[in-house]
């Protein structure tokens, strides 16, 4: 799953978010002028690898390297299943080696962390790295007893010029009827991430409210409510608009204050849907 867009930085003092732009819309020849205006092209990608390693050719098909200034890549069940990662957490070395190769020398790593079977890395164009400062990384468990690493979230935070940025990837509770558990996982990550750092101890607020720009991606595991056969028929007929009101995350946003700020992208392909 991918999200891309054009973000306005606050170098001139005021915050703006421009309309999202696909990679085909971006004119790389205008990059210098865009950066002068405080604009930056951003790519966020999330991928559940189901306990497998990702071949290099699949990684370069997933990540459109060269089209964007900043990349945030989150993966779940990376090289280990959820169950296996409890006993033997993966170093993610194969994933990281292939990712480094795919990103090319034109990009540098701002920060990365593995936690259980979850991994997050954030990359930026080499020439823009001088704008990055105050990098901080943290993780939160939402696994068994909020202790084990079978589920959780990772955050990478930093300043880009004068704009504070936060990227989170997470793997929340599975199971069709576990919406409440997913909501609780989200709330725990949002309130505990960076809680024991100067960021959290100074402000004592949900971490996503403390940054100019916050991006949350991952295998959130929210499903579609309704009769499974009817849902599958609607998917086959590409009538996705009929399903959106029954999306558990959409319903959770209406019912729970802590999730309302999420702006979920429009679903265009049926592989984004779980029933």
PDB file of C-alpha atoms in Angstrom:
ATOM      1  CA  UNK A   1       0.000   0.000   0.000  1.00  0.00           C
ATOM      2  CA  UNK A   2       1.371   3.362  -0.963  1.00  0.00           C
ATOM      3  CA  UNK A   3       0.618   6.995  -0.282  1.00  0.00           C
ATOM      4  CA  UNK A   4       2.293   9.883  -2.008  1.00  0.00           C
ATOM      5  CA  UNK A   5       1.779  13.589  -1.912  1.00  0.00           C
ATOM      6  CA  UNK A   6       3.119  17.106  -1.922  1.00  0.00           C
ATOM      7  CA  UNK A   7       3.767  18.649   1.477  1.00  0.00           C
ATOM      8  CA  UNK A   8       4.336  22.318   2.223  1.00  0.00           C
ATOM      9  CA  UNK A   9       7.011  22.983   4.816  1.00  0.00           C
ATOM     10  CA  UNK A  10       6.690  25.877   7.226  1.00  0.00           C
ATOM     11  CA  UNK A  11       9.911  27.718   6.388  1.00  0.00           C
ATOM     12  CA  UNK A  12       7.845  30.859   5.796  1.00  0.00           C
ATOM     13  CA  UNK A  13       6.067  30.463   9.118  1.00  0.00           C
ATOM     14  CA  UNK A  14       2.625  29.216   8.048  1.00  0.00           C
ATOM     15  CA  UNK A  15       1.560  25.580   7.629  1.00  0.00           C
ATOM     16  CA  UNK A  16      -0.041  24.303   4.434  1.00  0.00           C
ATOM     17  CA  UNK A  17      -0.878  20.853   3.063  1.00  0.00           C
ATOM     18  CA  UNK A  18      -1.322  20.758  -0.682  1.00  0.00           C
ATOM     19  CA  UNK A  19      -3.492  18.326  -2.636  1.00  0.00           C
ATOM     20  CA  UNK A  20      -1.952  14.892  -3.048  1.00  0.00           C
ATOM     21  CA  UNK A  21      -0.028  14.324  -6.248  1.00  0.00           C
ATOM     22  CA  UNK A  22       0.753  11.062  -8.004  1.00  0.00           C
ATOM     23  CA  UNK A  23       4.307  10.322  -9.124  1.00  0.00           C
ATOM     24  CA  UNK A  24       3.356  11.069 -12.730  1.00  0.00           C
ATOM     25  CA  UNK A  25       2.478  14.644 -11.740  1.00  0.00           C
ATOM     26  CA  UNK A  26       5.952  15.470 -10.457  1.00  0.00           C
ATOM     27  CA  UNK A  27       8.371  17.455 -12.614  1.00  0.00           C
ATOM     28  CA  UNK A  28      11.799  16.723 -11.218  1.00  0.00           C
ATOM     29  CA  UNK A  29      13.295  19.555 -13.292  1.00  0.00           C
ATOM     30  CA  UNK A  30      11.392  22.019 -11.096  1.00  0.00           C
ATOM     31  CA  UNK A  31      12.756  20.532  -7.868  1.00  0.00           C
ATOM     32  CA  UNK A  32      15.102  23.380  -7.026  1.00  0.00           C
ATOM     33  CA  UNK A  33      12.371  25.989  -7.320  1.00  0.00           C
ATOM     34  CA  UNK A  34       9.935  23.848  -5.311  1.00  0.00           C
ATOM     35  CA  UNK A  35      12.383  23.502  -2.457  1.00  0.00           C
ATOM     36  CA  UNK A  36      12.888  27.252  -2.436  1.00  0.00           C
ATOM     37  CA  UNK A  37       9.141  27.537  -1.918  1.00  0.00           C
ATOM     38  CA  UNK A  38       9.268  24.999   0.919  1.00  0.00           C
ATOM     39  CA  UNK A  39       7.628  22.146  -1.005  1.00  0.00           C
ATOM     40  CA  UNK A  40       8.705  18.543  -0.620  1.00  0.00           C
ATOM     41  CA  UNK A  41       7.491  15.364  -2.331  1.00  0.00           C
ATOM     42  CA  UNK A  42       6.800  12.513   0.049  1.00  0.00           C
ATOM     43  CA  UNK A  43       6.259   8.757  -0.367  1.00  0.00           C
ATOM     44  CA  UNK A  44       4.920   6.489   2.411  1.00  0.00           C
ATOM     45  CA  UNK A  45       4.736   2.746   1.841  1.00  0.00           C
ATOM     46  CA  UNK A  46       3.622  -0.137   4.062  1.00  0.00           C
ATOM     47  CA  UNK A  47       3.964  -3.847   3.302  1.00  0.00           C
ATOM     48  CA  UNK A  48       3.112  -6.995   5.272  1.00  0.00           C
ATOM     49  CA  UNK A  49       5.649  -9.576   4.114  1.00  0.00           C
ATOM     50  CA  UNK A  50       3.890 -12.514   5.835  1.00  0.00           C
ATOM     51  CA  UNK A  51       7.102 -13.787   7.382  1.00  0.00           C
ATOM     52  CA  UNK A  52       9.061 -13.853   4.125  1.00  0.00           C
ATOM     53  CA  UNK A  53      12.003 -11.966   2.692  1.00  0.00           C
ATOM     54  CA  UNK A  54      11.300  -9.552  -0.145  1.00  0.00           C
ATOM     55  CA  UNK A  55      13.315 -10.143  -3.334  1.00  0.00           C
ATOM     56  CA  UNK A  56      15.208  -7.111  -4.563  1.00  0.00           C
ATOM     57  CA  UNK A  57      13.168  -6.937  -7.775  1.00  0.00           C
ATOM     58  CA  UNK A  58       9.951  -6.728  -5.737  1.00  0.00           C
ATOM     59  CA  UNK A  59      11.356  -3.924  -3.590  1.00  0.00           C
ATOM     60  CA  UNK A  60      12.263  -1.752  -6.571  1.00  0.00           C
ATOM     61  CA  UNK A  61       8.808  -2.411  -8.051  1.00  0.00           C
ATOM     62  CA  UNK A  62       7.215  -1.278  -4.771  1.00  0.00           C
ATOM     63  CA  UNK A  63       9.313   1.837  -4.148  1.00  0.00           C
ATOM     64  CA  UNK A  64       9.510   4.425  -6.978  1.00  0.00           C
ATOM     65  CA  UNK A  65      13.037   5.554  -6.140  1.00  0.00           C
ATOM     66  CA  UNK A  66      14.054   8.905  -7.609  1.00  0.00           C
ATOM     67  CA  UNK A  67      10.580  10.417  -7.847  1.00  0.00           C
ATOM     68  CA  UNK A  68      10.350  11.739  -4.290  1.00  0.00           C
ATOM     69  CA  UNK A  69      12.442  13.701  -1.813  1.00  0.00           C
ATOM     70  CA  UNK A  70      11.510  11.762   1.322  1.00  0.00           C
ATOM     71  CA  UNK A  71      10.584   8.089   1.741  1.00  0.00           C
ATOM     72  CA  UNK A  72       9.084   6.366   4.787  1.00  0.00           C
ATOM     73  CA  UNK A  73       8.941   2.583   4.439  1.00  0.00           C
ATOM     74  CA  UNK A  74       7.193   0.427   7.037  1.00  0.00           C
ATOM     75  CA  UNK A  75       7.008  -3.366   6.917  1.00  0.00           C
ATOM     76  CA  UNK A  76       5.325  -5.950   9.101  1.00  0.00           C
ATOM     77  CA  UNK A  77       6.134  -9.649   9.565  1.00  0.00           C
ATOM     78  CA  UNK A  78       9.508  -8.908   8.004  1.00  0.00           C
ATOM     79  CA  UNK A  79      11.532 -12.120   7.597  1.00  0.00           C
ATOM     80  CA  UNK A  80       9.689 -13.661  10.573  1.00  0.00           C
ATOM     81  CA  UNK A  81       6.043 -14.393  11.304  1.00  0.00           C
ATOM     82  CA  UNK A  82       4.409 -12.678  14.282  1.00  0.00           C
ATOM     83  CA  UNK A  83       4.691 -15.902  16.296  1.00  0.00           C
ATOM     84  CA  UNK A  84       8.309 -16.635  15.335  1.00  0.00           C
ATOM     85  CA  UNK A  85       9.434 -13.084  16.102  1.00  0.00           C
ATOM     86  CA  UNK A  86       8.524 -13.537  19.786  1.00  0.00           C
ATOM     87  CA  UNK A  87      11.090 -16.319  20.154  1.00  0.00           C
ATOM     88  CA  UNK A  88      13.626 -15.175  17.584  1.00  0.00           C
ATOM     89  CA  UNK A  89      13.288 -11.542  16.464  1.00  0.00           C
ATOM     90  CA  UNK A  90      14.661 -10.937  13.011  1.00  0.00           C
ATOM     91  CA  UNK A  91      17.605  -8.607  12.503  1.00  0.00           C
ATOM     92  CA  UNK A  92      15.924  -7.634   9.221  1.00  0.00           C
ATOM     93  CA  UNK A  93      19.420  -7.688   7.727  1.00  0.00           C
ATOM     94  CA  UNK A  94      18.314  -9.067   4.357  1.00  0.00           C
ATOM     95  CA  UNK A  95      15.524  -6.492   4.088  1.00  0.00           C
ATOM     96  CA  UNK A  96      17.789  -3.625   5.106  1.00  0.00           C
ATOM     97  CA  UNK A  97      20.556  -4.669   2.700  1.00  0.00           C
ATOM     98  CA  UNK A  98      18.142  -4.852  -0.251  1.00  0.00           C
ATOM     99  CA  UNK A  99      16.469  -1.597   0.790  1.00  0.00           C
ATOM    100  CA  UNK A 100      19.807   0.192   0.985  1.00  0.00           C
ATOM    101  CA  UNK A 101      20.682  -1.135  -2.461  1.00  0.00           C
ATOM    102  CA  UNK A 102      17.309  -0.033  -3.887  1.00  0.00           C
ATOM    103  CA  UNK A 103      17.511   3.489  -2.467  1.00  0.00           C
ATOM    104  CA  UNK A 104      20.850   4.108  -4.215  1.00  0.00           C
ATOM    105  CA  UNK A 105      23.590   6.518  -3.047  1.00  0.00           C
ATOM    106  CA  UNK A 106      21.309   9.454  -3.872  1.00  0.00           C
ATOM    107  CA  UNK A 107      19.435   8.901  -0.588  1.00  0.00           C
ATOM    108  CA  UNK A 108      20.615   8.709   2.995  1.00  0.00           C
ATOM    109  CA  UNK A 109      18.975   7.058   5.970  1.00  0.00           C
ATOM    110  CA  UNK A 110      17.520   9.474   8.530  1.00  0.00           C
ATOM    111  CA  UNK A 111      16.610   6.739  10.994  1.00  0.00           C
ATOM    112  CA  UNK A 112      15.465   3.119  11.276  1.00  0.00           C
ATOM    113  CA  UNK A 113      14.402   0.605  13.893  1.00  0.00           C
ATOM    114  CA  UNK A 114      13.230  -2.990  14.135  1.00  0.00           C
ATOM    115  CA  UNK A 115      10.849  -4.199  16.819  1.00  0.00           C
ATOM    116  CA  UNK A 116       9.811  -7.827  16.649  1.00  0.00           C
ATOM    117  CA  UNK A 117       8.607  -8.330  13.068  1.00  0.00           C
ATOM    118  CA  UNK A 118       7.991  -4.601  12.436  1.00  0.00           C
ATOM    119  CA  UNK A 119      10.514  -2.321  10.740  1.00  0.00           C
ATOM    120  CA  UNK A 120      10.508   1.382   9.864  1.00  0.00           C
ATOM    121  CA  UNK A 121      13.056   3.394   7.921  1.00  0.00           C
ATOM    122  CA  UNK A 122      12.988   6.997   6.682  1.00  0.00           C
ATOM    123  CA  UNK A 123      15.185   8.217   3.819  1.00  0.00           C
ATOM    124  CA  UNK A 124      15.903  11.623   2.301  1.00  0.00           C
ATOM    125  CA  UNK A 125      17.691  12.972  -0.750  1.00  0.00           C
ATOM    126  CA  UNK A 126      21.393  13.370  -0.112  1.00  0.00           C
ATOM    127  CA  UNK A 127      21.374  17.104  -0.818  1.00  0.00           C
ATOM    128  CA  UNK A 128      18.501  17.696   1.646  1.00  0.00           C
ATOM    129  CA  UNK A 129      20.084  15.832   4.545  1.00  0.00           C
ATOM    130  CA  UNK A 130      21.652  19.064   5.805  1.00  0.00           C
ATOM    131  CA  UNK A 131      18.123  20.244   6.721  1.00  0.00           C
ATOM    132  CA  UNK A 132      17.578  17.269   9.069  1.00  0.00           C
ATOM    133  CA  UNK A 133      18.244  17.593  12.792  1.00  0.00           C
ATOM    134  CA  UNK A 134      17.151  16.275  16.198  1.00  0.00           C
ATOM    135  CA  UNK A 135      16.412  12.713  15.042  1.00  0.00           C
ATOM    136  CA  UNK A 136      14.647  10.593  17.674  1.00  0.00           C
ATOM    137  CA  UNK A 137      13.392   6.988  17.458  1.00  0.00           C
ATOM    138  CA  UNK A 138      11.123   5.034  19.773  1.00  0.00           C
ATOM    139  CA  UNK A 139       8.856   1.989  19.850  1.00  0.00           C
ATOM    140  CA  UNK A 140       5.848   0.771  21.842  1.00  0.00           C
ATOM    141  CA  UNK A 141       4.597  -2.773  22.386  1.00  0.00           C
ATOM    142  CA  UNK A 142       0.921  -3.578  22.012  1.00  0.00           C
ATOM    143  CA  UNK A 143       1.582  -7.306  21.983  1.00  0.00           C
ATOM    144  CA  UNK A 144       0.626  -9.831  24.649  1.00  0.00           C
ATOM    145  CA  UNK A 145       0.347  -8.013  27.964  1.00  0.00           C
ATOM    146  CA  UNK A 146       1.691  -4.874  26.256  1.00  0.00           C
ATOM    147  CA  UNK A 147       5.090  -6.477  26.824  1.00  0.00           C
ATOM    148  CA  UNK A 148       5.870  -8.903  23.998  1.00  0.00           C
ATOM    149  CA  UNK A 149       7.003  -7.793  20.575  1.00  0.00           C
ATOM    150  CA  UNK A 150       4.431  -9.674  18.481  1.00  0.00           C
ATOM    151  CA  UNK A 151       2.580  -6.399  17.786  1.00  0.00           C
ATOM    152  CA  UNK A 152       3.600  -2.783  18.209  1.00  0.00           C
ATOM    153  CA  UNK A 153       4.494   0.565  16.704  1.00  0.00           C
ATOM    154  CA  UNK A 154       7.708   2.400  15.794  1.00  0.00           C
ATOM    155  CA  UNK A 155       8.183   6.137  15.433  1.00  0.00           C
ATOM    156  CA  UNK A 156      10.897   8.205  13.748  1.00  0.00           C
ATOM    157  CA  UNK A 157      10.787  11.926  14.538  1.00  0.00           C
ATOM    158  CA  UNK A 158      12.995  14.777  13.354  1.00  0.00           C
ATOM    159  CA  UNK A 159      13.146  18.410  12.334  1.00  0.00           C
ATOM    160  CA  UNK A 160      13.253  19.192   8.625  1.00  0.00           C
ATOM    161  CA  UNK A 161      14.271  22.807   8.559  1.00  0.00           C
ATOM    162  CA  UNK A 162      11.844  24.337  11.055  1.00  0.00           C
ATOM    163  CA  UNK A 163       9.107  21.728  10.425  1.00  0.00           C
ATOM    164  CA  UNK A 164       8.712  18.923  12.972  1.00  0.00           C
ATOM    165  CA  UNK A 165       7.940  15.566  11.327  1.00  0.00           C
ATOM    166  CA  UNK A 166       6.770  12.231  12.716  1.00  0.00           C
ATOM    167  CA  UNK A 167       6.459   8.902  10.920  1.00  0.00           C
ATOM    168  CA  UNK A 168       4.831   5.892  12.580  1.00  0.00           C
ATOM    169  CA  UNK A 169       4.366   2.340  11.386  1.00  0.00           C
ATOM    170  CA  UNK A 170       2.369  -0.199  13.368  1.00  0.00           C
ATOM    171  CA  UNK A 171       0.905  -3.677  13.380  1.00  0.00           C
ATOM    172  CA  UNK A 172      -2.347  -3.748  15.357  1.00  0.00           C
ATOM    173  CA  UNK A 173      -4.522  -6.561  16.728  1.00  0.00           C
ATOM    174  CA  UNK A 174      -5.865  -9.017  14.136  1.00  0.00           C
ATOM    175  CA  UNK A 175      -9.266 -10.724  13.960  1.00  0.00           C
ATOM    176  CA  UNK A 176     -12.508  -9.472  12.478  1.00  0.00           C
ATOM    177  CA  UNK A 177     -14.189  -8.829  15.837  1.00  0.00           C
ATOM    178  CA  UNK A 178     -11.202  -7.186  17.535  1.00  0.00           C
ATOM    179  CA  UNK A 179     -12.020  -3.588  16.614  1.00  0.00           C
ATOM    180  CA  UNK A 180     -11.931  -2.465  20.252  1.00  0.00           C
ATOM    181  CA  UNK A 181      -8.484  -4.031  20.676  1.00  0.00           C
ATOM    182  CA  UNK A 182      -7.262  -2.248  17.532  1.00  0.00           C
ATOM    183  CA  UNK A 183      -8.598   1.058  18.826  1.00  0.00           C
ATOM    184  CA  UNK A 184      -6.858   0.458  22.162  1.00  0.00           C
ATOM    185  CA  UNK A 185      -3.603  -0.426  20.365  1.00  0.00           C
ATOM    186  CA  UNK A 186      -3.804   2.802  18.394  1.00  0.00           C
ATOM    187  CA  UNK A 187      -4.465   4.824  21.536  1.00  0.00           C
ATOM    188  CA  UNK A 188      -1.585   3.169  23.432  1.00  0.00           C
ATOM    189  CA  UNK A 189       0.909   3.875  20.653  1.00  0.00           C
ATOM    190  CA  UNK A 190      -0.338   7.452  20.301  1.00  0.00           C
ATOM    191  CA  UNK A 191       0.039   8.149  24.026  1.00  0.00           C
ATOM    192  CA  UNK A 192       3.106   6.050  24.909  1.00  0.00           C
ATOM    193  CA  UNK A 193       5.386   6.647  21.915  1.00  0.00           C
ATOM    194  CA  UNK A 194       8.203   8.989  22.997  1.00  0.00           C
ATOM    195  CA  UNK A 195       6.520   9.261  26.432  1.00  0.00           C
ATOM    196  CA  UNK A 196       9.851   8.723  28.208  1.00  0.00           C
ATOM    197  CA  UNK A 197      11.715  11.273  26.100  1.00  0.00           C
ATOM    198  CA  UNK A 198      11.744  15.083  26.282  1.00  0.00           C
ATOM    199  CA  UNK A 199       9.016  15.090  23.600  1.00  0.00           C
ATOM    200  CA  UNK A 200       6.490  13.235  25.763  1.00  0.00           C
ATOM    201  CA  UNK A 201       7.466  14.337  29.241  1.00  0.00           C
ATOM    202  CA  UNK A 202       7.308  18.002  28.272  1.00  0.00           C
ATOM    203  CA  UNK A 203       3.848  18.057  26.725  1.00  0.00           C
ATOM    204  CA  UNK A 204       1.914  14.995  28.028  1.00  0.00           C
ATOM    205  CA  UNK A 205      -0.328  14.839  24.930  1.00  0.00           C
ATOM    206  CA  UNK A 206      -0.917  12.257  22.157  1.00  0.00           C
ATOM    207  CA  UNK A 207       2.308  12.228  20.195  1.00  0.00           C
ATOM    208  CA  UNK A 208       0.602  12.903  16.852  1.00  0.00           C
ATOM    209  CA  UNK A 209      -0.580  16.300  18.151  1.00  0.00           C
ATOM    210  CA  UNK A 210       2.964  17.450  18.912  1.00  0.00           C
ATOM    211  CA  UNK A 211       4.269  17.629  15.335  1.00  0.00           C
ATOM    212  CA  UNK A 212       3.630  19.867  12.353  1.00  0.00           C
ATOM    213  CA  UNK A 213       3.380  16.795  10.128  1.00  0.00           C
ATOM    214  CA  UNK A 214       2.427  13.294  11.341  1.00  0.00           C
ATOM    215  CA  UNK A 215       2.107  10.250   9.070  1.00  0.00           C
ATOM    216  CA  UNK A 216       0.818   6.875  10.317  1.00  0.00           C
ATOM    217  CA  UNK A 217       1.001   3.752   8.165  1.00  0.00           C
ATOM    218  CA  UNK A 218       0.976   0.017   8.714  1.00  0.00           C
ATOM    219  CA  UNK A 219      -1.071  -3.144   8.882  1.00  0.00           C
ATOM    220  CA  UNK A 220      -3.841  -1.656  11.011  1.00  0.00           C
ATOM    221  CA  UNK A 221      -6.016  -4.758  10.477  1.00  0.00           C
ATOM    222  CA  UNK A 222      -9.360  -2.917  10.301  1.00  0.00           C
ATOM    223  CA  UNK A 223     -11.945  -4.904   8.317  1.00  0.00           C
ATOM    224  CA  UNK A 224     -15.253  -4.395   6.513  1.00  0.00           C
ATOM    225  CA  UNK A 225     -18.399  -5.097   8.546  1.00  0.00           C
ATOM    226  CA  UNK A 226     -21.191  -7.079   6.872  1.00  0.00           C
ATOM    227  CA  UNK A 227     -22.035 -10.333   5.170  1.00  0.00           C
ATOM    228  CA  UNK A 228     -18.842 -11.822   3.753  1.00  0.00           C
ATOM    229  CA  UNK A 229     -20.419 -13.147   0.539  1.00  0.00           C
ATOM    230  CA  UNK A 230     -22.089  -9.786  -0.167  1.00  0.00           C
ATOM    231  CA  UNK A 231     -18.849  -7.927   0.491  1.00  0.00           C
ATOM    232  CA  UNK A 232     -16.887 -10.222  -1.828  1.00  0.00           C
ATOM    233  CA  UNK A 233     -19.470  -9.709  -4.594  1.00  0.00           C
ATOM    234  CA  UNK A 234     -19.176  -5.930  -4.234  1.00  0.00           C
ATOM    235  CA  UNK A 235     -15.393  -6.206  -4.416  1.00  0.00           C
ATOM    236  CA  UNK A 236     -15.574  -8.342  -7.563  1.00  0.00           C
ATOM    237  CA  UNK A 237     -17.925  -5.760  -9.094  1.00  0.00           C
ATOM    238  CA  UNK A 238     -15.518  -2.965  -8.068  1.00  0.00           C
ATOM    239  CA  UNK A 239     -18.305  -1.218  -6.166  1.00  0.00           C
ATOM    240  CA  UNK A 240     -15.988  -0.070  -3.424  1.00  0.00           C
ATOM    241  CA  UNK A 241     -17.971   3.080  -2.620  1.00  0.00           C
ATOM    242  CA  UNK A 242     -20.696   0.883  -1.100  1.00  0.00           C
ATOM    243  CA  UNK A 243     -18.155  -0.616   1.325  1.00  0.00           C
ATOM    244  CA  UNK A 244     -16.500   2.537   2.676  1.00  0.00           C
ATOM    245  CA  UNK A 245     -19.254   3.417   5.213  1.00  0.00           C
ATOM    246  CA  UNK A 246     -18.850  -0.099   6.682  1.00  0.00           C
ATOM    247  CA  UNK A 247     -15.083   0.163   7.115  1.00  0.00           C
ATOM    248  CA  UNK A 248     -14.232  -0.432  10.790  1.00  0.00           C
ATOM    249  CA  UNK A 249     -11.671   2.380  10.822  1.00  0.00           C
ATOM    250  CA  UNK A 250     -14.208   4.836   9.398  1.00  0.00           C
ATOM    251  CA  UNK A 251     -16.661   3.824  12.101  1.00  0.00           C
ATOM    252  CA  UNK A 252     -13.994   4.023  14.792  1.00  0.00           C
ATOM    253  CA  UNK A 253     -13.137   7.556  13.720  1.00  0.00           C
ATOM    254  CA  UNK A 254     -16.748   8.599  14.270  1.00  0.00           C
ATOM    255  CA  UNK A 255     -16.948   6.964  17.691  1.00  0.00           C
ATOM    256  CA  UNK A 256     -13.536   7.628  19.238  1.00  0.00           C
ATOM    257  CA  UNK A 257     -11.935  11.047  19.578  1.00  0.00           C
ATOM    258  CA  UNK A 258      -8.350   9.764  19.545  1.00  0.00           C
ATOM    259  CA  UNK A 259      -8.664   8.395  15.988  1.00  0.00           C
ATOM    260  CA  UNK A 260     -10.620  11.226  14.375  1.00  0.00           C
ATOM    261  CA  UNK A 261      -7.576  13.082  13.103  1.00  0.00           C
ATOM    262  CA  UNK A 262      -6.667  10.266  10.656  1.00  0.00           C
ATOM    263  CA  UNK A 263      -7.229  11.196   7.019  1.00  0.00           C
ATOM    264  CA  UNK A 264      -7.417   7.869   5.230  1.00  0.00           C
ATOM    265  CA  UNK A 265      -6.688   7.743   1.516  1.00  0.00           C
ATOM    266  CA  UNK A 266      -9.380   6.611  -0.865  1.00  0.00           C
ATOM    267  CA  UNK A 267      -9.281   2.902  -1.684  1.00  0.00           C
ATOM    268  CA  UNK A 268      -8.838   2.231  -5.388  1.00  0.00           C
ATOM    269  CA  UNK A 269      -7.954  -1.460  -5.445  1.00  0.00           C
ATOM    270  CA  UNK A 270      -9.599  -4.412  -3.760  1.00  0.00           C
ATOM    271  CA  UNK A 271      -6.342  -5.710  -2.249  1.00  0.00           C
ATOM    272  CA  UNK A 272      -6.589  -2.893   0.298  1.00  0.00           C
ATOM    273  CA  UNK A 273      -9.751  -4.465   1.743  1.00  0.00           C
ATOM    274  CA  UNK A 274      -9.989  -7.130   4.445  1.00  0.00           C
ATOM    275  CA  UNK A 275     -13.228  -8.961   5.208  1.00  0.00           C
TER     276      UNK A 275
END
